[in-house]
Amino acid sequence: MRPDIHPVVFRDRAANASFLIRSTAHSARTTEWKDGRIYPLIDVEISSASHPFHTGTSRVVDTAGRVERFERRYGRAVAARH
C-alpha cells in the first residue's frame, strides 16, 4: 500500500454530488464534509453520478454533422489525390 493515501472529497459539479474517497491526490482547496471534518477538495467533470452508462440516460449524438464535417475537412482532399 502507498503510504501517502488519505481521504479526499471528489465533487462532480455536473451532478452536484460529492464522494469521500481515499486517494493519493492532493489539492489546496478544502471543504467541510458531513462529519464536520475538513478534507481536500477535487472537482471532477464526470463521475458515476453523471455518466450516461451509470445513470441509464443517453444523449443524442449528431452523427450527420460529424460526417459532414469530416467530408469538408478530408473528403475533398482525399478525392483530389486519387
Short mmCIF file of C-alpha atoms in Angstrom, two decimals:
data_model
loop_
_atom_site.label_atom_id
_atom_site.label_comp_id
_atom_site.label_asym_id
_atom_site.label_seq_id
_atom_site.Cartn_x
_atom_site.Cartn_y
_atom_site.Cartn_z
CA MET A 1 0.00 0.00 0.00
CA ARG A 2 1.19 3.51 -0.73
CA PRO A 3 1.99 5.50 2.39
CA ASP A 4 0.51 8.79 1.15
CA ILE A 5 -3.11 7.63 0.79
CA HIS A 6 -5.53 9.95 2.59
CA PRO A 7 -9.26 10.88 2.46
CA VAL A 8 -10.23 13.31 -0.33
CA VAL A 9 -13.62 14.71 -1.36
CA PHE A 10 -14.29 14.47 -5.10
CA ARG A 11 -17.14 16.73 -6.25
CA ASP A 12 -18.96 16.11 -9.52
CA ARG A 13 -20.13 19.58 -10.49
CA ALA A 14 -22.43 18.35 -13.26
CA ALA A 15 -24.49 16.12 -10.93
CA ASN A 16 -23.97 18.19 -7.76
CA ALA A 17 -22.71 15.07 -5.97
CA SER A 18 -19.72 14.56 -3.67
CA PHE A 19 -17.79 11.43 -2.73
CA LEU A 20 -15.38 10.93 0.16
CA ILE A 21 -12.73 8.52 -1.13
CA ARG A 22 -9.22 7.59 -0.10
CA SER A 23 -6.73 8.79 -2.71
CA THR A 24 -3.16 9.96 -3.27
CA ALA A 25 -4.36 13.16 -4.97
CA HIS A 26 -3.55 16.48 -3.31
CA SER A 27 -5.38 19.79 -3.51
CA ALA A 28 -5.01 23.24 -1.97
CA ARG A 29 -8.81 23.63 -1.90
CA THR A 30 -10.73 22.21 1.08
CA THR A 31 -14.32 21.56 2.08
CA GLU A 32 -16.20 20.51 5.19
CA TRP A 33 -17.69 17.02 4.94
CA LYS A 34 -20.86 15.72 6.63
CA ASP A 35 -18.86 14.54 9.65
CA GLY A 36 -17.67 18.11 10.33
CA ARG A 37 -14.06 17.46 9.32
CA ILE A 38 -12.15 19.43 6.68
CA TYR A 39 -10.87 17.44 3.67
CA PRO A 40 -9.06 18.35 0.43
CA LEU A 41 -11.50 19.03 -2.43
CA ILE A 42 -11.02 17.99 -6.07
CA ASP A 43 -13.62 18.95 -8.70
CA VAL A 44 -14.21 16.42 -11.47
CA GLU A 45 -16.17 16.84 -14.68
CA ILE A 46 -17.78 13.41 -14.74
CA SER A 47 -18.32 10.58 -12.27
CA SER A 48 -20.68 7.67 -11.78
CA ALA A 49 -23.33 10.19 -10.68
CA SER A 50 -23.40 11.92 -14.08
CA HIS A 51 -22.02 9.40 -16.61
CA PRO A 52 -24.70 8.12 -19.01
CA PHE A 53 -23.59 4.48 -18.58
CA HIS A 54 -24.26 4.58 -14.85
CA THR A 55 -27.35 6.79 -14.88
CA GLY A 56 -29.16 4.99 -17.72
CA THR A 57 -29.72 8.20 -19.67
CA SER A 58 -28.48 8.67 -23.19
CA ARG A 59 -27.53 11.68 -25.23
CA VAL A 60 -28.37 12.22 -28.88
CA VAL A 61 -25.21 12.27 -30.94
CA ASP A 62 -25.21 14.37 -34.09
CA THR A 63 -23.58 11.81 -36.39
CA ALA A 64 -24.73 13.53 -39.57
CA GLY A 65 -22.96 16.71 -38.54
CA ARG A 66 -19.80 14.79 -37.74
CA VAL A 67 -19.79 13.07 -41.14
CA GLU A 68 -20.35 16.33 -42.97
CA ARG A 69 -17.56 17.98 -41.00
CA PHE A 70 -15.24 15.08 -41.81
CA GLU A 71 -16.12 15.29 -45.51
CA ARG A 72 -15.45 19.02 -45.56
CA ARG A 73 -12.06 18.54 -43.94
CA TYR A 74 -10.78 15.35 -45.53
CA GLY A 75 -13.20 14.12 -48.18
CA ARG A 76 -12.23 16.54 -50.92
CA ALA A 77 -8.52 16.31 -50.18
CA VAL A 78 -8.56 12.50 -50.44
CA ALA A 79 -10.59 12.58 -53.68
CA ALA A 80 -8.23 15.13 -55.25
CA ARG A 81 -5.16 12.97 -54.59
CA HIS A 82 -6.54 9.87 -56.38
#
